[in-house]
mmCIF file of C-alpha atoms and ligand atoms in Angstrom:
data_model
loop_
_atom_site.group_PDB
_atom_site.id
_atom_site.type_symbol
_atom_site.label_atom_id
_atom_site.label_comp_id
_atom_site.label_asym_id
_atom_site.label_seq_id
_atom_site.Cartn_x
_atom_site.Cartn_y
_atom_site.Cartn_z
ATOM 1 C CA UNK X 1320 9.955 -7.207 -23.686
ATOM 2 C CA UNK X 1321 13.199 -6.010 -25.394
ATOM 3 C CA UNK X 1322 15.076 -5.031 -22.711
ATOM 4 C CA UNK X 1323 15.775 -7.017 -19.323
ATOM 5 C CA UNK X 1324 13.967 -6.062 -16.137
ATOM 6 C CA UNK X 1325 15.972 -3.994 -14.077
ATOM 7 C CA UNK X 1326 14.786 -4.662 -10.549
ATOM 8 C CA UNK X 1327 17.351 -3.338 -9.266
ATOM 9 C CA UNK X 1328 17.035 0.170 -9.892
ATOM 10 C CA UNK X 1329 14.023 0.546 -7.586
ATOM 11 C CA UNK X 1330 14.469 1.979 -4.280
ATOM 12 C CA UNK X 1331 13.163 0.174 -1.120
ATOM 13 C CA UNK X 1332 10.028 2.038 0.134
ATOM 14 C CA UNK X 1333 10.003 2.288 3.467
ATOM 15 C CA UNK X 1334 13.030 0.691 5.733
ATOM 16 C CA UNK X 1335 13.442 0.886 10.019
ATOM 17 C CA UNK X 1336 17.104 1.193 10.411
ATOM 18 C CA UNK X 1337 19.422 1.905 13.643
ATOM 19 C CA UNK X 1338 21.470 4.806 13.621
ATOM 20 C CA UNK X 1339 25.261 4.643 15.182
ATOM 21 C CA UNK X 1340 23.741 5.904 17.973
ATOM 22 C CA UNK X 1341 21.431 2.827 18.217
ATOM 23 C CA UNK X 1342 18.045 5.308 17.872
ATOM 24 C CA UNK X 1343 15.300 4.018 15.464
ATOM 25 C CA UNK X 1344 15.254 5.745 12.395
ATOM 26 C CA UNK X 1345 12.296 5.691 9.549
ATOM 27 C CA UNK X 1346 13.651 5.922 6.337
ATOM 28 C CA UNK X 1347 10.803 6.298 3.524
ATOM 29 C CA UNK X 1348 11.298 7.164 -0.570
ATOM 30 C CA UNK X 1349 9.063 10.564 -0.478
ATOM 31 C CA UNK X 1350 6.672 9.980 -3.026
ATOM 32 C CA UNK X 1351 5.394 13.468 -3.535
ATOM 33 C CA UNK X 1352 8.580 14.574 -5.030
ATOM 34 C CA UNK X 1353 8.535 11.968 -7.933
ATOM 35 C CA UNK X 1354 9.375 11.509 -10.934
ATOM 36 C CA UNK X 1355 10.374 14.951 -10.683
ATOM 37 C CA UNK X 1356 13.488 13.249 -8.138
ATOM 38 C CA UNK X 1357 14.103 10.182 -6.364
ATOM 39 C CA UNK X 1358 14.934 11.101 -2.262
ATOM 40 C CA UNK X 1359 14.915 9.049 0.761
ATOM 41 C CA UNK X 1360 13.879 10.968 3.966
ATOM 42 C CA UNK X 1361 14.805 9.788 7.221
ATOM 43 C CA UNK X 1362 13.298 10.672 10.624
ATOM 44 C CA UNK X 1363 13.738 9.915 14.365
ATOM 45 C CA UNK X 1364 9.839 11.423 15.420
ATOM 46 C CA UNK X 1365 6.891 8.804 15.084
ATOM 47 C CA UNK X 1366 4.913 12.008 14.016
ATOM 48 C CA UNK X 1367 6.701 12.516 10.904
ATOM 49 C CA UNK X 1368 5.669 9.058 10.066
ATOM 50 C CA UNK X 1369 2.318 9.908 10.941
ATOM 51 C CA UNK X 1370 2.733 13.348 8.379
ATOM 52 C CA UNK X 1371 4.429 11.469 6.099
ATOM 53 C CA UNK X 1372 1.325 8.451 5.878
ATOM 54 C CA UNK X 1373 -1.366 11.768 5.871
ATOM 55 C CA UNK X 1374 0.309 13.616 2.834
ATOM 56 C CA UNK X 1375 1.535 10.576 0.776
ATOM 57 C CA UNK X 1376 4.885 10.658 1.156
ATOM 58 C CA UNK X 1377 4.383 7.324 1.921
ATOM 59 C CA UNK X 1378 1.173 5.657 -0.001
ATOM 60 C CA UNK X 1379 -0.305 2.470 -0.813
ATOM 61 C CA UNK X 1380 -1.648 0.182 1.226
ATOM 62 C CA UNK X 1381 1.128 -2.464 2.051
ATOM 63 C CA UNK X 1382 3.678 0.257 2.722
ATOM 64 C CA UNK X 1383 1.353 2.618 4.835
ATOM 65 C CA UNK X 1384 0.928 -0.795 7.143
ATOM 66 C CA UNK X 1385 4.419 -1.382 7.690
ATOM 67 C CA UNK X 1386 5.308 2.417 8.009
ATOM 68 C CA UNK X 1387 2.164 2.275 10.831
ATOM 69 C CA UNK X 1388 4.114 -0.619 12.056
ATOM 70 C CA UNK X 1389 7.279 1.162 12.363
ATOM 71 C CA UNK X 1390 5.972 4.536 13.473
ATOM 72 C CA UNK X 1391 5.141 2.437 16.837
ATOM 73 C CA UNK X 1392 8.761 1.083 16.972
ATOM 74 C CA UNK X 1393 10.189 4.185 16.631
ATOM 75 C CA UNK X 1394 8.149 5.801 19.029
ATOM 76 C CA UNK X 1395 8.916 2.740 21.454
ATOM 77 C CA UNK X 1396 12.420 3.040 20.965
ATOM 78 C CA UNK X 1397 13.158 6.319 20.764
ATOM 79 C CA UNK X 1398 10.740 7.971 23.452
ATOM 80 C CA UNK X 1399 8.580 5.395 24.784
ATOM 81 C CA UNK X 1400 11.267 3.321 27.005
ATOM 82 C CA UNK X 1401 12.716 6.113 28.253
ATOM 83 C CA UNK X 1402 9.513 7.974 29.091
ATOM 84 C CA UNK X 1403 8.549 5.005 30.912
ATOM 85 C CA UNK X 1404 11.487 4.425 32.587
ATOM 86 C CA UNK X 1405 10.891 7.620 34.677
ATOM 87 C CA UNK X 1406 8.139 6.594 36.713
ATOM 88 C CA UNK X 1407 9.058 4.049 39.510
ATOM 89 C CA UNK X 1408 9.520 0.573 38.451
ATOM 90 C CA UNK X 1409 6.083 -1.512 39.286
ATOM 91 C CA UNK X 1410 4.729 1.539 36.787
ATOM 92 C CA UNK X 1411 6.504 1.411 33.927
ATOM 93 C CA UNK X 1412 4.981 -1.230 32.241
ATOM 94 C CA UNK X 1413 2.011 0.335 32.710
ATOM 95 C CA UNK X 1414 2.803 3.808 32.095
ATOM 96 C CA UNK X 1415 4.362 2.313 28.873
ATOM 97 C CA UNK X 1416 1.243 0.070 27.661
ATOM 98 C CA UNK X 1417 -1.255 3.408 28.258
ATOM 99 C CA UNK X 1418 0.848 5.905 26.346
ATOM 100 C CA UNK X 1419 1.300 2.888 23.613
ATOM 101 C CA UNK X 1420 -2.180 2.611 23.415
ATOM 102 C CA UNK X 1421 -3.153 6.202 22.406
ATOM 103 C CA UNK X 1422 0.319 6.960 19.772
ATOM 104 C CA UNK X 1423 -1.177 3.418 18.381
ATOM 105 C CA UNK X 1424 -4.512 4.809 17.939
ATOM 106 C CA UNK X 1425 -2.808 7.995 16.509
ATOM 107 C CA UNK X 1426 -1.180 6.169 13.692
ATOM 108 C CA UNK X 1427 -4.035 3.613 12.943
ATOM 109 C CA UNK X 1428 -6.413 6.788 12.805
ATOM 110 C CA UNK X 1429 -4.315 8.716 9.870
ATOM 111 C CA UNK X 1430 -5.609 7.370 6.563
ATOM 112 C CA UNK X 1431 -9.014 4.992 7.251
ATOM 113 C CA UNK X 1432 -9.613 2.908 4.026
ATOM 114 C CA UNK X 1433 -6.232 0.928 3.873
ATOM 115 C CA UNK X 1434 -7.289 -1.807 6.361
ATOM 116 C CA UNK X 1435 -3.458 -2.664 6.178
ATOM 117 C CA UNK X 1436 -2.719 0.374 8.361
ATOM 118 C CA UNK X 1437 -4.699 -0.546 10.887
ATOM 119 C CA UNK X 1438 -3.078 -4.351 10.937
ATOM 120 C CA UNK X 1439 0.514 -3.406 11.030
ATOM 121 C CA UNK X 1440 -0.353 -1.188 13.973
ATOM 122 C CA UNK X 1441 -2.636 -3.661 15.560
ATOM 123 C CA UNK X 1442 0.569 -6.868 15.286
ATOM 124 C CA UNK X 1443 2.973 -4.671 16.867
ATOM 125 C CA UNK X 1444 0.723 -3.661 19.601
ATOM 126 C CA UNK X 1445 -0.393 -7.121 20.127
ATOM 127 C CA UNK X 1446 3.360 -8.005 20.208
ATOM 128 C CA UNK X 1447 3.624 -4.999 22.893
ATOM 129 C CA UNK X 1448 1.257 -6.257 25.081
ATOM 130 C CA UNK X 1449 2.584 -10.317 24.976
ATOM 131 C CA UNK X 1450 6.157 -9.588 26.073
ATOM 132 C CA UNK X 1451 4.782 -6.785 28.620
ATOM 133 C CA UNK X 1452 2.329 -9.613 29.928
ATOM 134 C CA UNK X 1453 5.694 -12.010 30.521
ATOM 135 C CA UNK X 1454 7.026 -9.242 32.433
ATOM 136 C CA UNK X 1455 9.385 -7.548 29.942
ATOM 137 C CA UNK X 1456 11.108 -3.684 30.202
ATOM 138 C CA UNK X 1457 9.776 -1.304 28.367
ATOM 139 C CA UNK X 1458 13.594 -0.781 26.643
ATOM 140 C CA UNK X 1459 12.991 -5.220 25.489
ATOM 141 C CA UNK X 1460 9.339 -4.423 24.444
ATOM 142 C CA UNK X 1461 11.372 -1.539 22.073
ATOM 143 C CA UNK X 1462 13.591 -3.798 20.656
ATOM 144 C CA UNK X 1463 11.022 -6.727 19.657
ATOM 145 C CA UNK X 1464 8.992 -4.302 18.139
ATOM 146 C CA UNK X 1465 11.834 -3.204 15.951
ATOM 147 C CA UNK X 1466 12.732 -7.067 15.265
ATOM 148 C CA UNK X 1467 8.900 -7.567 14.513
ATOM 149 C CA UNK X 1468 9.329 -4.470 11.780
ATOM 150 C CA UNK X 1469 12.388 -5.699 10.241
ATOM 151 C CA UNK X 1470 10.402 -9.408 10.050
ATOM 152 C CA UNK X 1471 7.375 -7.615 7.947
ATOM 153 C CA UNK X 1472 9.394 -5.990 5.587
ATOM 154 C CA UNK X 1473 10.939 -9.422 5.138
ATOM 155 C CA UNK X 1474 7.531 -10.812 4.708
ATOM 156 C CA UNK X 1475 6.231 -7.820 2.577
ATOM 157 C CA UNK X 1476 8.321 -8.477 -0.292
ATOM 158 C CA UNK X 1477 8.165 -12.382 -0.004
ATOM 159 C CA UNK X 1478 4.220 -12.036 -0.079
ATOM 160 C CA UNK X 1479 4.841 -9.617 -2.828
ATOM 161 C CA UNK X 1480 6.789 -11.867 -5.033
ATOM 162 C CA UNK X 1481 4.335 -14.637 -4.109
ATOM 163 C CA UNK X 1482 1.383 -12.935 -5.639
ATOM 164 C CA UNK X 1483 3.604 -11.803 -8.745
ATOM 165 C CA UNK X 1484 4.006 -15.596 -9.391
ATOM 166 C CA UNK X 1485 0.537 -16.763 -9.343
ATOM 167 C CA UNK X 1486 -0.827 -13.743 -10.982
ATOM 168 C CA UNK X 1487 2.017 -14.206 -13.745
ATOM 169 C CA UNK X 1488 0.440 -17.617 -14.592
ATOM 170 C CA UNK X 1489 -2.826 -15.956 -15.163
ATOM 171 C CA UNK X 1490 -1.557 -13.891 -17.986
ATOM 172 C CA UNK X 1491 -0.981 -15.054 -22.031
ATOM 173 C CA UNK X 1492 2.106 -14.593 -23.612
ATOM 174 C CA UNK X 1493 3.091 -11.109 -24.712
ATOM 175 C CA UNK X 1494 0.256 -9.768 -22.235
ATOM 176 C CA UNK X 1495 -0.724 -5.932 -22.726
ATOM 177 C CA UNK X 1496 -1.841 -4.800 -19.412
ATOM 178 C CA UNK X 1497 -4.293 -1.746 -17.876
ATOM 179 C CA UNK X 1498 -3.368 -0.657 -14.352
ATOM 180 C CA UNK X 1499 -4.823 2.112 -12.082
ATOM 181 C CA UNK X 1500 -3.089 3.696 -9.772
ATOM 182 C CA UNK X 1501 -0.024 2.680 -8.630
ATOM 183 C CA UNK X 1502 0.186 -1.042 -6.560
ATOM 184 C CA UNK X 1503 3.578 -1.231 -7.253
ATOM 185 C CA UNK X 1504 6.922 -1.338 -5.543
ATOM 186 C CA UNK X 1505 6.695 2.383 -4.187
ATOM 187 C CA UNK X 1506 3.358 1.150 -3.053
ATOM 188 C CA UNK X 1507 4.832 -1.863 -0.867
ATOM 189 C CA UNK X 1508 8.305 -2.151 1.031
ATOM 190 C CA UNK X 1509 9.537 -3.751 -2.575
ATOM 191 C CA UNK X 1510 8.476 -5.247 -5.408
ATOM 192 C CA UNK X 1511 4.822 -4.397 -5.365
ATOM 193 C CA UNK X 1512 1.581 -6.334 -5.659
ATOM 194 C CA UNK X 1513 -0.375 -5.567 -9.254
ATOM 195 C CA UNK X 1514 2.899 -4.454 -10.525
ATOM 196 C CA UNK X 1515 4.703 -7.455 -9.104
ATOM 197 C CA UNK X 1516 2.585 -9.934 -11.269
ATOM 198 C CA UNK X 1517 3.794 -7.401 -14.045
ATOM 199 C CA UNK X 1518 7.172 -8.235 -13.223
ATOM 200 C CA UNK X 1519 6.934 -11.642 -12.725
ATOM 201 C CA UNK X 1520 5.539 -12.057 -16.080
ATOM 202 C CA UNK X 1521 8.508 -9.395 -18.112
ATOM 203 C CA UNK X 1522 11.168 -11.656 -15.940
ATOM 204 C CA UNK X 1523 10.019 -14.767 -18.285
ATOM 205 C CA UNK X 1524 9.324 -12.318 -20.946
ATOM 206 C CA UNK X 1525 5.703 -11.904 -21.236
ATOM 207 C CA UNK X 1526 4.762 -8.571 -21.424
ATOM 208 C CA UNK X 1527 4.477 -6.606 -24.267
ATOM 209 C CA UNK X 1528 3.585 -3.355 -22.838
ATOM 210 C CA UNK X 1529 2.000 -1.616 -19.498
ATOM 211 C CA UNK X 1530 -0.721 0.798 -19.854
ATOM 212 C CA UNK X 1531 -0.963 3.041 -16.783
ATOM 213 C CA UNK X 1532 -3.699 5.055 -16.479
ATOM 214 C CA UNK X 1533 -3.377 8.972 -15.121
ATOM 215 C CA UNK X 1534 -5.139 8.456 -12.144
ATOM 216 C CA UNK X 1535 -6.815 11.749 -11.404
ATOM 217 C CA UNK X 1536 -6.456 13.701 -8.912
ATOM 218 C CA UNK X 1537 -3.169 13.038 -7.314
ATOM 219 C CA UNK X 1538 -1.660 11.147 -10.156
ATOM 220 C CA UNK X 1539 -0.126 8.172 -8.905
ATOM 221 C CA UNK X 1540 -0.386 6.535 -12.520
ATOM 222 C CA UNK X 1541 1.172 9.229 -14.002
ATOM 223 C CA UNK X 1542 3.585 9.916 -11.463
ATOM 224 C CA UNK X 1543 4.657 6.956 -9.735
ATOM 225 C CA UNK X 1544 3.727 3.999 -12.044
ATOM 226 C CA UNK X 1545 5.395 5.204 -15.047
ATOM 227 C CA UNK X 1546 8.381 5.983 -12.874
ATOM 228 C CA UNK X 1547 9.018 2.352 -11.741
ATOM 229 C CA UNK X 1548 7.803 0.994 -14.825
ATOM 230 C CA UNK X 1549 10.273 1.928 -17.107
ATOM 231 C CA UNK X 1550 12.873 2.956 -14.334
ATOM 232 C CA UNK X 1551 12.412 -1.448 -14.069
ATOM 233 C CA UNK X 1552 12.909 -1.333 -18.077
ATOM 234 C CA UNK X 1553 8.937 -2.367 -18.883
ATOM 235 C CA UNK X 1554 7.738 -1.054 -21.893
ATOM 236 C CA UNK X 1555 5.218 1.396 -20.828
ATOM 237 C CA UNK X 1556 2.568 3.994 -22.299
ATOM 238 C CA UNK X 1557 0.430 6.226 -20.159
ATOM 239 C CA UNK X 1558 -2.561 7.616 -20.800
ATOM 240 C CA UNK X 1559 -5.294 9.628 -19.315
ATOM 241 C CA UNK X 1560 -7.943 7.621 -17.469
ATOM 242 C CA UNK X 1561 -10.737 8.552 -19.917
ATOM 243 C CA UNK X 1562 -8.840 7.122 -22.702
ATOM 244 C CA UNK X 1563 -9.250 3.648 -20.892
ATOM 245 C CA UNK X 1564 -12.668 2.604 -22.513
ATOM 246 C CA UNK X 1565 -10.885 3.273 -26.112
ATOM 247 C CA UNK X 1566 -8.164 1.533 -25.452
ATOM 248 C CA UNK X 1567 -10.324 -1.768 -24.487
ATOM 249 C CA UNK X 1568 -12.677 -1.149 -27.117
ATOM 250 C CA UNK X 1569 -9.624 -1.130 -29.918
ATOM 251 C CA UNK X 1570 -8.702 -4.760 -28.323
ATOM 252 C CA UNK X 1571 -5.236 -3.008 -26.957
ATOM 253 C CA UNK X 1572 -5.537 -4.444 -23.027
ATOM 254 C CA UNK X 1573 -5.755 -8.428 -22.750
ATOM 255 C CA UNK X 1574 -6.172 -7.947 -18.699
ATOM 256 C CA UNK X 1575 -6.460 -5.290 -16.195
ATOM 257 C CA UNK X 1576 -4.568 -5.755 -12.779
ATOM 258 C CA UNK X 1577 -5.144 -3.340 -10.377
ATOM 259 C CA UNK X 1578 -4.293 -3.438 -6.289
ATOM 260 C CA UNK X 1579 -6.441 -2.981 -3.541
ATOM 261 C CA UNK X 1580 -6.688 -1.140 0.041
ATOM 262 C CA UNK X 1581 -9.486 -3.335 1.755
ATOM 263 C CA UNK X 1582 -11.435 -6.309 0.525
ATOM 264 C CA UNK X 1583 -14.443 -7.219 1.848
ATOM 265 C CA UNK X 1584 -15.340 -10.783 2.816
ATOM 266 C CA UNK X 1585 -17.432 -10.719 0.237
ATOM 267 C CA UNK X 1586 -14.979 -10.262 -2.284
ATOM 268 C CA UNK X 1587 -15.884 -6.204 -2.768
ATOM 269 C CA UNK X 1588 -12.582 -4.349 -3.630
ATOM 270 C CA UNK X 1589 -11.639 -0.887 -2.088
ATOM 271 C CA UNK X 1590 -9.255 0.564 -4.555
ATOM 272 C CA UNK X 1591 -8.073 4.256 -5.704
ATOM 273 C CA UNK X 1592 -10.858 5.993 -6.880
ATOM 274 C CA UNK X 1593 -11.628 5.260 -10.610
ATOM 275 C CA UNK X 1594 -10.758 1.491 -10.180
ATOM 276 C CA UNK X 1595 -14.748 1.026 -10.384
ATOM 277 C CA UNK X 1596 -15.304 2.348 -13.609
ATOM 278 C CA UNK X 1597 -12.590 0.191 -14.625
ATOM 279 C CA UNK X 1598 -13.763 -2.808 -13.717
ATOM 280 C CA UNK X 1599 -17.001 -2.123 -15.133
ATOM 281 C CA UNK X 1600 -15.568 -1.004 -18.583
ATOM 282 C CA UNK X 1601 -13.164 -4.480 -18.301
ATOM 283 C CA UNK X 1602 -16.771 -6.579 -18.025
ATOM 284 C CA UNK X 1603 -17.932 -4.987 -21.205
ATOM 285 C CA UNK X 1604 -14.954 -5.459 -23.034
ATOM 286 C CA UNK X 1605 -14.663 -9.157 -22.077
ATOM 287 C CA UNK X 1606 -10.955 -8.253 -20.530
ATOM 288 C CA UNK X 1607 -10.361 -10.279 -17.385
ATOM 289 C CA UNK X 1608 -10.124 -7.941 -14.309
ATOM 290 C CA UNK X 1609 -7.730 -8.744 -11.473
ATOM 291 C CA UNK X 1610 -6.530 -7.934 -8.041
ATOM 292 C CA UNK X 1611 -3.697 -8.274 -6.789
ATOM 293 C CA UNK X 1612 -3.239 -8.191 -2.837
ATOM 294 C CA UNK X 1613 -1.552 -9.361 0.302
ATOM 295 C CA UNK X 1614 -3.740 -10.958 2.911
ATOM 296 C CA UNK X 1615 -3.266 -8.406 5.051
ATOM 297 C CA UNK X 1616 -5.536 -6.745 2.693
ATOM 298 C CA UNK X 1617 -8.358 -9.103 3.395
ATOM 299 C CA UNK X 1618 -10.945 -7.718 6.209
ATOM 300 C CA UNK X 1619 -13.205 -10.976 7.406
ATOM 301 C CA UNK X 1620 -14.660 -8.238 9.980
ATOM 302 C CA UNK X 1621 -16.613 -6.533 6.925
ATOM 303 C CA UNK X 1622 -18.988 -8.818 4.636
ATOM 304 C CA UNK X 1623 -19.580 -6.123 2.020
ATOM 305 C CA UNK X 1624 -17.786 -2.986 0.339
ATOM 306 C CA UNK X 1625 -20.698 -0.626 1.711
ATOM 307 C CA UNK X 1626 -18.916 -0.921 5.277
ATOM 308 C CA UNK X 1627 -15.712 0.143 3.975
ATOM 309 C CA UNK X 1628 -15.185 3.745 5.377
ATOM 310 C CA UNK X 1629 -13.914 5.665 2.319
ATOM 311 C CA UNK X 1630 -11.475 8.516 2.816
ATOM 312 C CA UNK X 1631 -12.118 12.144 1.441
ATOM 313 C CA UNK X 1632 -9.274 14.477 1.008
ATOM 314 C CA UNK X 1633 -8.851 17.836 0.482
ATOM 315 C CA UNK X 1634 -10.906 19.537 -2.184
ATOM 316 C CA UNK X 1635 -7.206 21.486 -3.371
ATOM 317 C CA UNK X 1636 -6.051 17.628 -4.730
ATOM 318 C CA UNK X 1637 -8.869 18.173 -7.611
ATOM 319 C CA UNK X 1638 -9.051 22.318 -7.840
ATOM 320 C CA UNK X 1639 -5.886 23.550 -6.634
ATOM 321 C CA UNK X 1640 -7.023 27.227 -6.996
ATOM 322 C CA UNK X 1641 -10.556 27.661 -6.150
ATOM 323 C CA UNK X 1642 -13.571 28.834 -8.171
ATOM 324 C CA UNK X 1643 -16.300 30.322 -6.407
ATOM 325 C CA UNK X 1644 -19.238 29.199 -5.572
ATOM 326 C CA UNK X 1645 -17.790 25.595 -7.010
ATOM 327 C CA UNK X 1646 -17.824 22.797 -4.492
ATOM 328 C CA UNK X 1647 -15.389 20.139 -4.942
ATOM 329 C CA UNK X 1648 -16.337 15.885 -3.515
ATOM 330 C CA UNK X 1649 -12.877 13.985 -3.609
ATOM 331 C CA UNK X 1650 -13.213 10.527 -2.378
ATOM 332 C CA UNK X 1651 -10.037 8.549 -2.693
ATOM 333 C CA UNK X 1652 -10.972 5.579 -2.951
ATOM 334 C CA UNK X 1653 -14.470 3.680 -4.434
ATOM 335 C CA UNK X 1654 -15.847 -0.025 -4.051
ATOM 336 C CA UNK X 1655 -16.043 -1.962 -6.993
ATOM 337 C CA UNK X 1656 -18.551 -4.906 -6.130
ATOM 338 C CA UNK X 1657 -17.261 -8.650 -6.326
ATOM 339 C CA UNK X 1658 -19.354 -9.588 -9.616
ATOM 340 C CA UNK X 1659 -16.579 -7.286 -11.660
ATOM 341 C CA UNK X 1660 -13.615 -8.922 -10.143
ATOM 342 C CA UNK X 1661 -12.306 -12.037 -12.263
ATOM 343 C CA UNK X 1662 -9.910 -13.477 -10.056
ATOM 344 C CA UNK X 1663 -8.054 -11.943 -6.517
ATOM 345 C CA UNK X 1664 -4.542 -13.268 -6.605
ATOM 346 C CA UNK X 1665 -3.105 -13.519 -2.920
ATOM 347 C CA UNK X 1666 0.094 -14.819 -1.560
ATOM 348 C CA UNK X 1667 -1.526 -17.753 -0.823
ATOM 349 C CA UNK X 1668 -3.037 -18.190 -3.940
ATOM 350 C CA UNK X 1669 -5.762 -17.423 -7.056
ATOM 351 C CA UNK X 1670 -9.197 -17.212 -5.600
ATOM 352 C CA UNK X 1671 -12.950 -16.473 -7.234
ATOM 353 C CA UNK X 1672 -14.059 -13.435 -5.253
ATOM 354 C CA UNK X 1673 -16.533 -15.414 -3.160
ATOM 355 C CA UNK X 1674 -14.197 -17.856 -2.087
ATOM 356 C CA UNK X 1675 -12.090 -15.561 0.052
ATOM 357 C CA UNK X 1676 -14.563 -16.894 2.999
ATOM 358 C CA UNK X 1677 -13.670 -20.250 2.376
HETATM 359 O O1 MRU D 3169 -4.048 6.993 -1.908
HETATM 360 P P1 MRU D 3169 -3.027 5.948 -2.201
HETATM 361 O O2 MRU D 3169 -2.009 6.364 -3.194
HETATM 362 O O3 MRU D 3169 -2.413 5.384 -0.929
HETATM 363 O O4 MRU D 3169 -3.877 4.773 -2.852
HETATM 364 C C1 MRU D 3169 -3.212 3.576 -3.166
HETATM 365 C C2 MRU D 3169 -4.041 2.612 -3.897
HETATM 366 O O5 MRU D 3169 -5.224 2.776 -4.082
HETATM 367 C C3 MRU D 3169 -3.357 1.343 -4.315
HETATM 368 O O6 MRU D 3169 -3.894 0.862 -5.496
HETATM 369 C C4 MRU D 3169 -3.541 0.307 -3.208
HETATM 370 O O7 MRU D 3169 -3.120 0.804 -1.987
HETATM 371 C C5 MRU D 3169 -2.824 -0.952 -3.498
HETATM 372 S S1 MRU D 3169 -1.106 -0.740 -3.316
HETATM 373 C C6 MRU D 3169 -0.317 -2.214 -3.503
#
């Protein structure tokens, strides 16, 4: 790589923050509005968060589980403790837990494949319901949930550089790399996971170019992985995902690294739709195929991709103006089974698919 990687110039995805008032406030990159420009929203209502996670504002897995995380805190902070505190003392722990409960359910329920949703929800809430056990105030339980925010954004992009160094060691010298979708910063709170090995590897020099495929239909290749890619300074050429199997076949891609939204305990990998045929392509071409992930990614509750629930979105992401008579299927997301995947590169490490279990 020519030119040096310019971290810097990426935005932080998602960030809780205190206004001078001392409310919560959400502030989140909004992702539909790049590459055209770069804007940070901010927002004071837990359902904003919640519209925000639903239209892709905010995306990817990692940063839709800390945003879940911190629609909670917000809520707590800004509505819940005070909406508590109005019923007579002996109730508002109570009152508190049961509304908790429901906004929780809310937020977990908005996009369904992304396990990592459904975990940052779930830690805060457990959080919630410790310190309410030990006899807290519904205006203390606010403020650890905001601390316990703050700490996974903290932990988000130490995971994140984590996996970027063991997946770095994976890859030869001068590596020319495939990726799908995007799994990179804008997909995390910074840094990113697939795209973090990326960078991990141009910081000692050793990558020679990024090829990003389109990733039909809401573009997040085109749109978003480009963006950071060469926003960071990594050389970068995009290209339509049909154009993939050429590319591999013309010996131009010496790995794939792609990210993930739930893996099975079987090693199955939920990714953005498209990520199948990838893999399977990759297998024929002899070009190692990895993923890239937190743990938080990992769902021991599942033992095989055909239990992942796979979101479908509207039909106007594929045919914004309708034809008649034509239907339209948009899954989001598709399995790609554990015999395709070479390695999954964690936080904790570089693991064969089956020995995730272990
Ligand atoms: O629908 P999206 O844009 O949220 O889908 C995102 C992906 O499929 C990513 O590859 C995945 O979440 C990994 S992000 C580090």
């Amino acid at each position: 790589m020519s030119q040096p990687l310019r971290l810097d110039r990426l935005p932080r995805t998602v960030e809780l923050e205190r206004d001078g008032d001392g409310r919560a406030c959400f502030a989140y990159v909004d992702q539909r509005l790049l590459p055209g420009g770069l804007s940070v929203a901010r927002t004071h209502d837990w359902r904003v968060v919640v519209r925000a996670i639903e239209t892709l504002a905010v995306r990817g897995a990692p940063a839709i589980g800390v945003a879940g995380a911190a629609a909670v805190a917000v809520w707590a902070c800004n509505e819940g403790a005070s909406e508590a505190a109005s019923h007579g003392c002996a109730e508002q722990g109570s009152r508190f837990w049961e509304l908790l409960e429901s906004i929780a359910e809310r937020i977990a329920g908005a996009r369904p494949t992304a396990v990592n949703l459904a975990w940052g929800v779930e830690r805060v809430a457990t959080l919630a319901r410790e310190v309410l056990r030990e006899g807290a105030l519904p205006s203390e339980v606010a403020a650890s949930l905001f601390s316990q925010v703050k700490r996974m954004e903290v932990e988000d992009e130490a995971a994140n550089r984590a996996i970027g160094l063991h997946g770095a060691a994976l890859l030869p010298e001068g590596a020319r790399i495939l990726t799908h979708c995007n799994a990179g910063s804008l997909a995390t709170v910074f840094y990113g996971t697939a795209l973090g090995v990326v960078y991990a590897a141009a910081e000692r020099g050793g990558i020679e170019r990024v090829y990003a495929d389109e990733t039909r239909p809401v573009g997040q290749g085109a749109r978003l992985s480009v963006w950071e890619l060469s926003r960071a300074g990594v050389p970068t050429t995009l290209i339509c995902d049909g154009m993939a199997a050429r590319l591999m076949a013309t010996g131009q891609v010496d790995a794939v690294i792609v990210g993930a939204d739930r893996i099975a305990a079987n090693g199955d990998v939920a990714n953005k739709i498209g990520t199948y045929g990838v893999a399977v392509l990759a297998a024929e071409h002899n070009v190692p195929f990895y993923v890239a992930a937190p743990t938080s990614t990992i769902d021991f509750s599942i033992s095989d991709g055909s239990l992942i629930p796979i979101e479908e979105r509207d039909p106007s992401e594929v045919l914004p103006c309708p034809i008649e008579g034509v239907n339209v299927w948009n899954p989001a997301f598709d399995v790609t089974p554990a015999r395709y995947v070479s390695r999954i590169v964690t936080e904790r490490g570089v693991f064969l698919p089956h020995e995730l279990a272990e």
